[in-house]
Coordinates of C-alpha atoms in Angstrom, one line a residue:
Chain A
N1 CA -70.5 -22.4 68.7
A2 CA -69.5 -25.8 68.3
G3 CA -72.4 -27.1 70.6
V4 CA -71.9 -30.3 72.1
T5 CA -68.9 -32.6 70.4
Q6 CA -68.4 -36.0 71.0
T7 CA -65.0 -38.3 70.4
P8 CA -64.5 -40.6 69.2
K9 CA -67.5 -41.4 66.6
F10 CA -66.8 -45.3 66.4
Q11 CA -64.9 -47.8 68.7
V12 CA -64.1 -51.3 68.8
L13 CA -62.9 -52.5 72.0
K14 CA -62.1 -56.0 73.3
T15 CA -63.8 -57.4 76.4
G16 CA -61.7 -56.0 79.4
Q17 CA -60.3 -53.2 77.8
S18 CA -61.0 -49.6 79.1
M19 CA -61.5 -46.3 77.5
T20 CA -62.9 -42.9 77.5
L21 CA -65.6 -41.0 75.6
Q22 CA -65.0 -37.6 75.6
C23 CA -67.9 -34.9 75.6
A24 CA -67.3 -31.2 75.5
Q25 CA -69.9 -28.2 75.3
D26 CA -69.1 -24.5 74.7
M27 CA -72.7 -23.1 75.7
N28 CA -71.9 -22.9 79.5
H29 CA -74.5 -25.2 80.3
E30 CA -74.8 -26.5 83.8
Y31 CA -76.4 -29.8 83.1
M32 CA -74.7 -32.3 81.3
S33 CA -75.6 -36.1 80.7
W34 CA -74.7 -39.4 79.2
Y35 CA -77.3 -41.8 77.6
R36 CA -77.0 -45.1 75.8
Q37 CA -79.3 -46.1 73.0
D38 CA -80.3 -49.7 72.1
P39 CA -82.4 -51.0 69.8
G40 CA -86.1 -51.5 71.1
M41 CA -85.2 -49.8 74.4
G42 CA -84.9 -46.2 73.8
L43 CA -82.4 -44.1 75.3
R44 CA -81.6 -44.7 79.0
L45 CA -79.5 -42.3 81.4
I46 CA -76.4 -43.4 82.5
H47 CA -75.0 -40.6 84.6
Y48 CA -75.4 -36.8 85.0
S49 CA -74.0 -33.9 86.2
V50 CA -75.6 -30.6 87.5
G51 CA -72.4 -28.6 87.9
A52 CA -68.6 -28.8 88.0
G53 CA -67.5 -31.4 90.8
I54 CA -71.2 -32.9 91.1
T55 CA -72.1 -36.0 89.2
D56 CA -75.0 -38.3 89.9
Q57 CA -76.0 -41.8 88.9
G58 CA -79.1 -42.3 86.4
E59 CA -80.7 -45.6 85.2
V60 CA -78.3 -47.6 84.3
P61 CA -74.7 -46.5 85.8
N62 CA -73.1 -49.9 86.5
G63 CA -69.8 -50.3 84.5
Y64 CA -69.3 -46.6 83.9
N65 CA -67.7 -43.8 85.8
V66 CA -68.0 -40.1 85.1
S67 CA -66.1 -37.0 86.3
R68 CA -66.7 -33.3 86.0
S69 CA -63.7 -31.3 86.7
T70 CA -64.9 -28.0 84.6
T71 CA -68.2 -27.0 83.3
E72 CA -67.2 -27.6 79.6
D73 CA -66.0 -31.4 79.9
F74 CA -68.1 -34.4 81.0
P75 CA -65.9 -37.6 80.1
L76 CA -67.4 -41.3 80.3
R77 CA -64.9 -44.2 81.5
L78 CA -65.4 -47.7 80.7
L79 CA -63.2 -49.4 83.4
S80 CA -63.7 -53.0 81.9
A81 CA -65.5 -53.3 78.7
A82 CA -68.1 -55.9 78.2
P83 CA -70.3 -56.9 75.3
S84 CA -73.4 -55.8 77.0
Q85 CA -71.8 -52.4 76.7
T86 CA -72.3 -52.5 72.7
S87 CA -74.4 -49.6 72.1
V88 CA -74.4 -46.3 70.8
Y89 CA -73.7 -43.6 73.4
F90 CA -75.0 -39.8 73.4
C91 CA -73.8 -36.9 75.4
A92 CA -76.3 -34.0 76.1
S93 CA -76.3 -30.6 77.7
S94 CA -78.5 -28.1 78.8
Y95 CA -79.3 -25.0 81.1
S96 CA -80.5 -25.7 84.6
G97 CA -82.6 -22.6 85.2
K98 CA -83.1 -21.4 88.7
T99 CA -86.2 -23.8 89.4
G100 CA -84.4 -26.7 88.2
L101 CA -84.2 -28.4 84.7
S102 CA -86.3 -26.4 82.4
Y103 CA -84.5 -25.9 79.1
E104 CA -84.4 -28.1 76.0
Q105 CA -81.4 -30.6 75.7
Y106 CA -78.6 -30.4 73.1
F107 CA -77.4 -33.8 72.0
G108 CA -73.9 -34.6 70.6
P109 CA -73.6 -36.6 67.3
G110 CA -73.1 -40.0 69.3
T111 CA -70.5 -42.7 69.6
R112 CA -71.0 -45.9 68.3
L113 CA -69.1 -48.5 70.6
T114 CA -68.9 -52.2 69.8
V115 CA -67.4 -54.6 72.4
T116 CA -66.1 -58.1 71.2
Chain B
K1 CA -89.1 -44.8 87.4
N2 CA -91.6 -43.1 85.0
E3 CA -93.0 -45.5 82.2
V4 CA -93.0 -43.7 78.9
E5 CA -95.2 -45.3 76.3
Q6 CA -95.3 -44.3 72.6
S7 CA -97.9 -45.2 69.9
P8 CA -97.6 -46.1 67.3
Q9 CA -94.1 -47.7 67.3
N10 CA -94.2 -47.3 63.0
L11 CA -96.2 -45.2 60.8
T12 CA -96.3 -44.7 56.8
A13 CA -98.2 -41.5 55.9
Q14 CA -98.6 -40.0 52.3
E15 CA -97.1 -36.6 51.9
G16 CA -99.6 -34.2 52.9
E17 CA -101.4 -36.0 55.6
F18 CA -102.1 -34.9 59.1
I19 CA -100.2 -37.1 61.7
T20 CA -100.5 -37.6 65.3
I21 CA -98.2 -39.2 67.5
N22 CA -99.1 -40.2 71.0
C23 CA -97.0 -40.4 74.3
S24 CA -98.1 -41.5 77.8
Y25 CA -96.4 -41.6 81.3
S26 CA -96.9 -43.1 84.4
V27 CA -96.1 -40.6 87.2
G28 CA -95.9 -36.8 87.6
I29 CA -93.3 -34.9 85.5
S30 CA -91.4 -31.5 85.6
A31 CA -91.8 -31.4 81.7
L32 CA -92.3 -33.4 78.6
H33 CA -90.0 -33.3 75.8
W34 CA -90.5 -34.2 72.0
L35 CA -87.4 -35.0 70.2
Q36 CA -86.3 -35.9 66.6
Q37 CA -83.6 -38.4 65.5
H38 CA -82.5 -38.3 62.1
P39 CA -81.8 -41.2 59.8
G40 CA -78.3 -40.4 60.3
G41 CA -78.5 -40.7 64.1
G42 CA -78.6 -37.2 65.1
I43 CA -81.1 -35.7 68.0
V44 CA -82.7 -32.5 68.2
S45 CA -85.0 -31.3 70.7
L46 CA -88.2 -30.2 69.1
F47 CA -90.3 -29.0 72.2
M48 CA -90.6 -28.9 75.9
L49 CA -93.7 -28.4 77.6
S50 CA -95.3 -28.6 80.9
S51 CA -98.5 -27.6 80.1
G52 CA -101.0 -26.5 77.3
K53 CA -99.7 -26.5 73.5
K54 CA -96.8 -25.3 71.8
K55 CA -96.5 -24.9 67.8
H56 CA -93.4 -24.3 65.6
G57 CA -94.0 -24.3 62.0
R58 CA -96.1 -27.3 61.1
L59 CA -95.3 -29.1 64.5
I60 CA -97.7 -29.1 67.5
A61 CA -97.4 -30.5 70.6
T62 CA -100.0 -30.5 73.6
I63 CA -99.9 -31.9 76.8
N64 CA -102.9 -33.0 79.4
I65 CA -101.3 -33.2 82.8
Q66 CA -104.2 -34.6 84.3
E67 CA -104.3 -37.6 81.9
K68 CA -100.5 -37.8 81.8
H69 CA -100.5 -37.8 78.0
S70 CA -99.2 -35.9 75.4
S71 CA -99.6 -35.7 71.6
L72 CA -97.3 -34.3 68.6
H73 CA -99.0 -33.6 65.7
I74 CA -97.5 -32.9 62.1
T75 CA -99.7 -31.0 59.6
A76 CA -99.2 -31.2 55.7
S77 CA -96.5 -33.9 56.4
H78 CA -93.3 -33.9 53.8
P79 CA -91.0 -36.6 52.9
R80 CA -88.2 -34.4 55.0
D81 CA -90.3 -35.2 58.2
S82 CA -89.3 -38.9 57.9
A83 CA -87.5 -39.7 61.2
V84 CA -87.8 -41.1 64.5
Y85 CA -89.8 -38.9 67.0
I86 CA -88.9 -39.6 70.5
C87 CA -91.0 -38.4 73.8
A88 CA -89.1 -38.1 77.1
S89 CA -90.2 -37.3 80.6
H90 CA -88.6 -35.5 83.2
T91 CA -88.7 -35.1 86.8
G92 CA -86.0 -33.4 88.8
N93 CA -82.8 -34.7 87.0
Q94 CA -83.8 -37.8 85.7
F95 CA -85.0 -38.4 82.2
Y96 CA -87.1 -41.3 80.9
F97 CA -87.5 -41.9 77.4
G98 CA -89.8 -43.8 75.1
T99 CA -88.8 -46.2 72.6
G100 CA -89.5 -43.8 69.5
T101 CA -92.2 -43.5 66.7
S102 CA -90.5 -44.3 63.0
L103 CA -92.3 -41.9 60.7
T104 CA -92.1 -42.6 56.8
V105 CA -93.7 -40.3 54.9
I106 CA -94.1 -41.2 51.2
P107 CA -94.2 -38.7 48.3

């Protein structure tokens, strides 16, 4: 199993450009999520999905869109990049279990994004 | 929002020392996770616990639900344990993370 994969590893954008960060998992996990990690602030949840066709907002959703058309893929879209979106982005996935989210999360390797 | 606080922020230890990292959270949770972030940036899950204690090798995690507090212990620390340790609370489908404890173990 490849686990959770993310592309690209690094990206530089100009303010106002759009792009999609890709995330895929091959473990048949129901739950997938996107986080951003900023110095001194810890990881923060952007969006999450509990299954194909279902997405919801996390703590910091503004400026980001997601969709979940398949169990495997959960792309994160930046519609109009801003310098405040400079960060390291992590995708993660997990089984949900019958009683809710009750399993460990598997993280992708991260994408380092710089917006100038 | 569940406020998650970790202490200490930074920790330096001599090889072989017993290490404790603390985590407190503000509201009831479904479970508490401990994660390890390697110097290269990768994040792995160490423990997920909702009560009691779990052990894996030299790592032990405990949680006190009534006091809203968890600890991560490392016995016989080794330089390869040098990393950032992060605790995270989850309630329903939402996760909240502490800012991490940066551990350096000196040979």
